[in-house]
Coordinates of N, CA, C and O in Angstrom, one line a residue:
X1 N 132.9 161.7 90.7 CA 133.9 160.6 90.8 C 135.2 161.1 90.0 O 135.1 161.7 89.0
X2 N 136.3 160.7 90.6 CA 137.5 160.9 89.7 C 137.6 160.5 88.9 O 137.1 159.5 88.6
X3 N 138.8 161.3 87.9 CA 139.5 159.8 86.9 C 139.9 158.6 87.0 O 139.5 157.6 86.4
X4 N 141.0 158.7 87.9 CA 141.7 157.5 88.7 C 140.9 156.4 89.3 O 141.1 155.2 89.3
X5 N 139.8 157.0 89.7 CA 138.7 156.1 90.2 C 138.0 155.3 89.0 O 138.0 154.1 89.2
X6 N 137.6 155.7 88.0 CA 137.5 154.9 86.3 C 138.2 154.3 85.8 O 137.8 153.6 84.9
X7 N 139.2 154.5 86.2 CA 140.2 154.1 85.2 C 140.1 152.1 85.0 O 140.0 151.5 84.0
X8 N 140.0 151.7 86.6 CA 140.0 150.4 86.4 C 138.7 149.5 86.1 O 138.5 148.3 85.9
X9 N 137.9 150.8 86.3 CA 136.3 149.9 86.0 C 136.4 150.2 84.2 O 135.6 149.5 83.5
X10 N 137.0 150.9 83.7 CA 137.0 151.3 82.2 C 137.7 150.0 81.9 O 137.1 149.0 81.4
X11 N 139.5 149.9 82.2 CA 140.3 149.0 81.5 C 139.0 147.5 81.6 O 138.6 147.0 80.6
X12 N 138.5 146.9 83.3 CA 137.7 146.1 83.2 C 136.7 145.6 82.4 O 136.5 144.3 82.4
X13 N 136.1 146.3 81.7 CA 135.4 146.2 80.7 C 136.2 146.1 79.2 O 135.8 145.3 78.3
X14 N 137.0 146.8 79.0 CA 138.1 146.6 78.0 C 138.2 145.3 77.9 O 137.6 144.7 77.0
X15 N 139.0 144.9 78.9 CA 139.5 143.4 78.9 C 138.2 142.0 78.4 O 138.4 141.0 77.7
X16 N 136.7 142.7 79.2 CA 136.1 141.3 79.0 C 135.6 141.8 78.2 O 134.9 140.9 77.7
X17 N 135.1 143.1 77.2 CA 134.8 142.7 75.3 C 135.6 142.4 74.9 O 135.4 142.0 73.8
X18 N 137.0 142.5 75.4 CA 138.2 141.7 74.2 C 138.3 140.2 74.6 O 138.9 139.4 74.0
X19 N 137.9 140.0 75.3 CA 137.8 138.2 75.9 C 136.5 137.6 74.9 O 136.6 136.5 74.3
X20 N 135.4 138.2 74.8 CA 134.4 138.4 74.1 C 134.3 138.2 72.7 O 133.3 137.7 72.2
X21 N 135.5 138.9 71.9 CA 135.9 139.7 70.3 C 136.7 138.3 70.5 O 136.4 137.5 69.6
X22 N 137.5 137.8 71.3 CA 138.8 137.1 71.0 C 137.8 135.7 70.6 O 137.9 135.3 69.5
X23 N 136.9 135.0 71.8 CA 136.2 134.3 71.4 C 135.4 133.9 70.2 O 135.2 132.8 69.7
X24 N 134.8 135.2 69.9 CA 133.8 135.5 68.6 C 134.8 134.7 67.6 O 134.6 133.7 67.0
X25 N 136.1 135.6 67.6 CA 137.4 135.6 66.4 C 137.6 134.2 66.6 O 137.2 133.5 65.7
X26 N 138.1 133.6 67.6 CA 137.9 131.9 67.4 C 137.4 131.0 67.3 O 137.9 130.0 66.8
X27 N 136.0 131.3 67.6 CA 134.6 130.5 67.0 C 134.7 130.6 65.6 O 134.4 129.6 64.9
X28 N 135.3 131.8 64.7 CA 135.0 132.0 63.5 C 136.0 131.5 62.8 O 135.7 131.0 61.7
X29 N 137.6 131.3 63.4 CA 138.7 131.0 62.6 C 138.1 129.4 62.3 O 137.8 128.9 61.2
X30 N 138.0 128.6 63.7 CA 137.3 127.2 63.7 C 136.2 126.7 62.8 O 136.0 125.6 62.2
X31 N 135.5 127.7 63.0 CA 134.7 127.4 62.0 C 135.0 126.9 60.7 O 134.7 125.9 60.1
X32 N 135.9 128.5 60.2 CA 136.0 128.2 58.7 C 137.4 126.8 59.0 O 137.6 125.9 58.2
X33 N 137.7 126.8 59.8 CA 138.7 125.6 59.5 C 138.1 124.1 59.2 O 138.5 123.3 58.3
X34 N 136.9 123.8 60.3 CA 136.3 122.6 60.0 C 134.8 122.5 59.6 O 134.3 121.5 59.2
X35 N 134.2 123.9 59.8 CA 133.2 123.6 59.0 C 132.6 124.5 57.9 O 131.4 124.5 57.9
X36 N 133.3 125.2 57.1 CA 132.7 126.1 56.2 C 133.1 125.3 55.1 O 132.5 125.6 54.1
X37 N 133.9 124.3 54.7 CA 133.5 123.7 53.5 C 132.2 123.0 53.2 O 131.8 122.8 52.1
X38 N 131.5 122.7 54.5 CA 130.2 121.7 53.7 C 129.4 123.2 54.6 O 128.2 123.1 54.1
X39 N 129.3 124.1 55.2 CA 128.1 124.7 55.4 C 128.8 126.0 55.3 O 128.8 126.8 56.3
X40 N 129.3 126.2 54.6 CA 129.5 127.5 53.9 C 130.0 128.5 54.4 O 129.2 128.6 55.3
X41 N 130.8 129.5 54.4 CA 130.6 130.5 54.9 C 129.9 131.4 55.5 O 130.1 131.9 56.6
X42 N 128.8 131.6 54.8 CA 127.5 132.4 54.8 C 126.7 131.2 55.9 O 125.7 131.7 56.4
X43 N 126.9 130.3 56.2 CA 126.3 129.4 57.3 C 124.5 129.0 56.4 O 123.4 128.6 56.8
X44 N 125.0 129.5 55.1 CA 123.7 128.7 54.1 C 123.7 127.1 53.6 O 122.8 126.6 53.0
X45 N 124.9 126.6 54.0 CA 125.0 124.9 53.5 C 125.1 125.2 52.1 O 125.3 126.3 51.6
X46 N 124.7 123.8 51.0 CA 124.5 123.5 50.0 C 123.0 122.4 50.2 O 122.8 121.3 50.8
X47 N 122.4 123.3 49.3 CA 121.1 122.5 49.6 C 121.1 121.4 48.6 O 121.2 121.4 47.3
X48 N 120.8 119.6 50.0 CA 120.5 118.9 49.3 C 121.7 118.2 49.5 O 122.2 117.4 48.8
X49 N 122.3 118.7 50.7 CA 123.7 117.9 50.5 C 124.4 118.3 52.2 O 124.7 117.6 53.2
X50 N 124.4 119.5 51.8 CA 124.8 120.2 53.6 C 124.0 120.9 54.1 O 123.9 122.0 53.5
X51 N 123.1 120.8 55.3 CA 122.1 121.6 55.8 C 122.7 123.4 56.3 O 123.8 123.6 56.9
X52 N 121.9 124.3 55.9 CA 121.7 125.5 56.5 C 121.7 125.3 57.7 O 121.0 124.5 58.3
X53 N 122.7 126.4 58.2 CA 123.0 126.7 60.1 C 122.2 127.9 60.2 O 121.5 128.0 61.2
X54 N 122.4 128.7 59.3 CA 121.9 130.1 59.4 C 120.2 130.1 59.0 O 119.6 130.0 57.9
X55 N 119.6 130.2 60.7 CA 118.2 130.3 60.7 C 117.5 128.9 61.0 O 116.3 128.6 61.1
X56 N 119.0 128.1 61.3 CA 118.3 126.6 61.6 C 117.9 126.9 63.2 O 118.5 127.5 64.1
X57 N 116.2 125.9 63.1 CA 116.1 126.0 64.9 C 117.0 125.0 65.4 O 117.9 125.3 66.2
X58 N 116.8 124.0 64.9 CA 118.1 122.9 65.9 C 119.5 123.8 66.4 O 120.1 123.9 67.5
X59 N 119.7 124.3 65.5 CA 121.3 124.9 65.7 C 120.8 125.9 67.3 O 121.2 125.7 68.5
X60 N 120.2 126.6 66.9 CA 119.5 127.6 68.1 C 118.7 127.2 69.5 O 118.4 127.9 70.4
X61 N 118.5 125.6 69.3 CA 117.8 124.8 70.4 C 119.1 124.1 71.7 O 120.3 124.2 71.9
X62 N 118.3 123.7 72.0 CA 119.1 123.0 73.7 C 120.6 122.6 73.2 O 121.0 121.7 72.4
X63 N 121.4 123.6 74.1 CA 122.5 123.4 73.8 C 123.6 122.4 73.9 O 124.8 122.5 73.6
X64 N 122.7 120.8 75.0 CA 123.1 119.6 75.0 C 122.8 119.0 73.6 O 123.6 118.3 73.0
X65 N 121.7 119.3 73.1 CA 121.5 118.4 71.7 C 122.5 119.1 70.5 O 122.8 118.3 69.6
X66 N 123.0 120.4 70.5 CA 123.5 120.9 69.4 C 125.3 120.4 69.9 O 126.2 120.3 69.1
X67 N 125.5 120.3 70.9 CA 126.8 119.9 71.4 C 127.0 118.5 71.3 O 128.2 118.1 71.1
X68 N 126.2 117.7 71.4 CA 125.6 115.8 71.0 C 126.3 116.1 69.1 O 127.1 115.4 68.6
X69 N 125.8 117.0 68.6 CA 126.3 116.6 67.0 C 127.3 116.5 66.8 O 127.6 115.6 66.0
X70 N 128.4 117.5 67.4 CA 129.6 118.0 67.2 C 130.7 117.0 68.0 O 131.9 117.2 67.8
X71 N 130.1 116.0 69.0 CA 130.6 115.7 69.9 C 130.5 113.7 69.3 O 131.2 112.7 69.5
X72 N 129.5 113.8 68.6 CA 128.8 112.4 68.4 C 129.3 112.2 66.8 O 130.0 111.3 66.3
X73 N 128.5 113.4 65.9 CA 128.5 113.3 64.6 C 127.0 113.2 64.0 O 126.4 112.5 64.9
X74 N 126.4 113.4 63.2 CA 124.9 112.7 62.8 C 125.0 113.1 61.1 O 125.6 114.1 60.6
X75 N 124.2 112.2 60.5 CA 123.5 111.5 59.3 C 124.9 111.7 58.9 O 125.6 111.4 59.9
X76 N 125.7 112.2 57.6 CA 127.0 112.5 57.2 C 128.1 113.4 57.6 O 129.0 113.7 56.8
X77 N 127.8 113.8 58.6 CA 128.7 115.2 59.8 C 129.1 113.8 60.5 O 128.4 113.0 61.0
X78 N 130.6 114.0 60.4 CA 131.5 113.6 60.9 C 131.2 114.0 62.6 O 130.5 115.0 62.9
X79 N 132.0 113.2 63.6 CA 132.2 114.2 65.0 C 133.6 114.8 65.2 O 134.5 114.2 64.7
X80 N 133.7 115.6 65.7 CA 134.8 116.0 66.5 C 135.6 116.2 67.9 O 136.6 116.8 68.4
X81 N 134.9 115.7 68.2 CA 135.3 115.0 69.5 C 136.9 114.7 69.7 O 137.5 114.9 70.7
X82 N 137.3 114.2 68.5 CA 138.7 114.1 69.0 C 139.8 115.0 68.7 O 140.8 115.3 69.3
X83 N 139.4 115.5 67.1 CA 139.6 116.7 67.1 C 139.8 118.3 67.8 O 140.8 119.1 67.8
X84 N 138.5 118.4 68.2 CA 138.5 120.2 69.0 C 138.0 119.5 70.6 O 137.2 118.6 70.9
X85 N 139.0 120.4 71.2 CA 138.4 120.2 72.8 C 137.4 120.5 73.2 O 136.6 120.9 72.3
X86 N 136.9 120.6 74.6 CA 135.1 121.1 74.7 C 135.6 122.5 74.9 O 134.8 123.1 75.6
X87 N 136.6 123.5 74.5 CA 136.7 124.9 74.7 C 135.9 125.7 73.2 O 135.1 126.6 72.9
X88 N 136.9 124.5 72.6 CA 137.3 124.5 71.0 C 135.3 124.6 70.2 O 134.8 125.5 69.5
X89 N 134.8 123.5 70.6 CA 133.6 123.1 70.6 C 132.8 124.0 71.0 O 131.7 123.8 70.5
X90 N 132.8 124.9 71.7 CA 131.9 125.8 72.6 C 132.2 126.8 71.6 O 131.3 127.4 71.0
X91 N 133.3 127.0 71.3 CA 133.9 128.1 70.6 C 133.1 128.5 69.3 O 132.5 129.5 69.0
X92 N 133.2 127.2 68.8 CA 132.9 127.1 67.2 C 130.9 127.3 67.7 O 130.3 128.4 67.7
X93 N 130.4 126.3 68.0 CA 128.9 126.2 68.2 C 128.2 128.1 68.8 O 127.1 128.7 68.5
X94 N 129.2 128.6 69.7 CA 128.8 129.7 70.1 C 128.9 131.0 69.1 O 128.1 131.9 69.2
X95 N 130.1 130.9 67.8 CA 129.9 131.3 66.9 C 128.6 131.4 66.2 O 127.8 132.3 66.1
X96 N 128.5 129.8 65.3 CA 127.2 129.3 65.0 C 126.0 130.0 65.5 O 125.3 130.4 64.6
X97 N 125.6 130.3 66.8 CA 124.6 130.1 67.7 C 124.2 131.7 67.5 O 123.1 132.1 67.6
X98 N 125.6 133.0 67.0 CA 125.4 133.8 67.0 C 125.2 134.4 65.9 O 124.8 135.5 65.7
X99 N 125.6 133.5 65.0 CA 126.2 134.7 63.7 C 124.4 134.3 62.5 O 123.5 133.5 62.6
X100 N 124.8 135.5 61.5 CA 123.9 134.8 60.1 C 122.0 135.3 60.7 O 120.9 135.2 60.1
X101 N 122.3 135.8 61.8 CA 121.1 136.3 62.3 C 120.2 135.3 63.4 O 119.1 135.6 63.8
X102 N 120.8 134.3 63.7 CA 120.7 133.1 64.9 C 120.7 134.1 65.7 O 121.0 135.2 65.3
X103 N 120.3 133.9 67.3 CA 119.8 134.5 68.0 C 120.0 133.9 69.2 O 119.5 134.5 70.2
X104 N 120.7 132.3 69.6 CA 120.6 131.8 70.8 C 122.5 132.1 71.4 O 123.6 132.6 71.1
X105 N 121.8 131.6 72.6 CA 123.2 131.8 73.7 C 123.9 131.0 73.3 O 123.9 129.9 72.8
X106 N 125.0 132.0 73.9 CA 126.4 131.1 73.5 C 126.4 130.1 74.0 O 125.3 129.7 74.4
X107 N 127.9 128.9 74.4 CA 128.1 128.0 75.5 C 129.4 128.3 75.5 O 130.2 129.1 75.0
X108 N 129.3 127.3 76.5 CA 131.1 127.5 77.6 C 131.2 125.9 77.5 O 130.3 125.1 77.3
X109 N 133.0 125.6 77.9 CA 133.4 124.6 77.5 C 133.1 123.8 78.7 O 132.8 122.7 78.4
X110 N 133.0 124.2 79.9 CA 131.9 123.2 80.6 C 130.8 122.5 80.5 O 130.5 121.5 81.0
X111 N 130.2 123.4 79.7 CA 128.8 122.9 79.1 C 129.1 121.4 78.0 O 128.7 120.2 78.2
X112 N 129.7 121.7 77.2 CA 130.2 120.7 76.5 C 131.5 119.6 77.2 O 131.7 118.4 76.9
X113 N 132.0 120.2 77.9 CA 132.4 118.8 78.8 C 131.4 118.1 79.6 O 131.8 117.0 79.9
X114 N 130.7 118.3 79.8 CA 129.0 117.9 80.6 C 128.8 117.0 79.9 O 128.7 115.9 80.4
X115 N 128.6 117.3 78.5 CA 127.9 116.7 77.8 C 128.9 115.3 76.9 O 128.5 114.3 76.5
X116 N 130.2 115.9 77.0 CA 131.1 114.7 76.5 C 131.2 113.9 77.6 O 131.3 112.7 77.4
X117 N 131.1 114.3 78.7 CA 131.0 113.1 79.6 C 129.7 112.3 79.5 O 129.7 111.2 78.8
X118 N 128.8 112.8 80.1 CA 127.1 112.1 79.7 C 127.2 111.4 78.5 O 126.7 110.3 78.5
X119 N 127.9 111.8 77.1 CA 127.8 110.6 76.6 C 128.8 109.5 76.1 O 128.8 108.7 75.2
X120 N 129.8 109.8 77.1 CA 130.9 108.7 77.5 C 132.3 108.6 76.1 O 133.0 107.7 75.9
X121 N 132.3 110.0 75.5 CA 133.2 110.3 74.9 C 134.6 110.9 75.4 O 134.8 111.9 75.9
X122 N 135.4 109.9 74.9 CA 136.7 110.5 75.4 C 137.0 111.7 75.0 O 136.4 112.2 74.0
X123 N 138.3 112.4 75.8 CA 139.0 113.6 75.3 C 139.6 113.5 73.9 O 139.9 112.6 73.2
X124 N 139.6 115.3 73.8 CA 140.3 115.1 72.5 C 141.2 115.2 72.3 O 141.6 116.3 72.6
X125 N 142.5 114.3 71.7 CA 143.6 114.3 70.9 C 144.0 115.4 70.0 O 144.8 115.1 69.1
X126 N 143.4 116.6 70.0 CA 143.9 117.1 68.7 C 144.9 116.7 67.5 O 145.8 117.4 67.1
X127 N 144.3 115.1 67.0 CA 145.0 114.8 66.2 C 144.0 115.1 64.6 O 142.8 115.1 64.6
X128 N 144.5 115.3 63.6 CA 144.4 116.0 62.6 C 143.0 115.3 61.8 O 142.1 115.7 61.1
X129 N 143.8 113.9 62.5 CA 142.3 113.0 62.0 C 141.2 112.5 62.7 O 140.4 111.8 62.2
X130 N 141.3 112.9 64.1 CA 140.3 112.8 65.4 C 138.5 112.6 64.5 O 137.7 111.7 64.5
X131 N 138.6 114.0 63.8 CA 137.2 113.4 63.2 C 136.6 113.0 61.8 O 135.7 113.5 61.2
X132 N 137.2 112.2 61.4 CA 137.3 110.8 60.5 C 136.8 111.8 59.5 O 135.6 112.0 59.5
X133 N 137.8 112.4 58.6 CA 136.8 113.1 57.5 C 138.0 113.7 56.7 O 137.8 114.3 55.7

């Protein structure tokens, strides 16, 4: 095969691990923006106060129930729903889902609009205070 002939199946792949890196990089900015004060950086929480992501099964389980938290809120976790869009949401949870030695599949922001519909939450405002916290 030629060069010329590679060239576009090489840049192709280029492009979607950098679509890939770009996402990772956003899941991670988001994160630390809305949730590494109560679950840490290290995705260890503070025990007794903020649960561990890193190594939690919930976090790693059905990714309608882990998108229900973020979308809903539970025990003292605020939601965000009005805050991050379902791109935004996918973003951050697919982070989560990978990093700290977790092991489950990412999501896509369809998946989480699925699920913001099913449970009758409106869109998000990216207003600063969308999720009450």
């Amino acid at each position: 095969m030629r060069l010329h002939h590679l060239i576009p199946a090489l840049l192709l792949g280029a492009i979607a691990s950098g679509a890939h890196a770009q996402t990772a990089a956003d899941g991670k900015t988001l994160f630390a923006k809305n949730c590494a004060a109560c679950h840490q950086a290290s995705g260890k929480g503070i025990p007794g106060a903020f649960p561990a992501l890193a190594g939690n099964s919930f976090v790693q389980g059905a990714p309608a129930d882990v998108a229900t938290v973020l979308l809903k809120g539970r025990g003292g976790m605020p939601d965000f729903s009005g805050s991050l869009d379902d791109g935004e949401i996918a973003q951050v949870l697919s982070y989560v889902r990978t990093s700290w030695g977790n092991s489950a599949g990412p999501l896509n922001g369809d998946e989480v609009g699925a699920q913001r519909t099913a449970l009758g939450v409106g869109p998000a405002t990216h207003s600063r205070f969308g999720n009450k916290h």
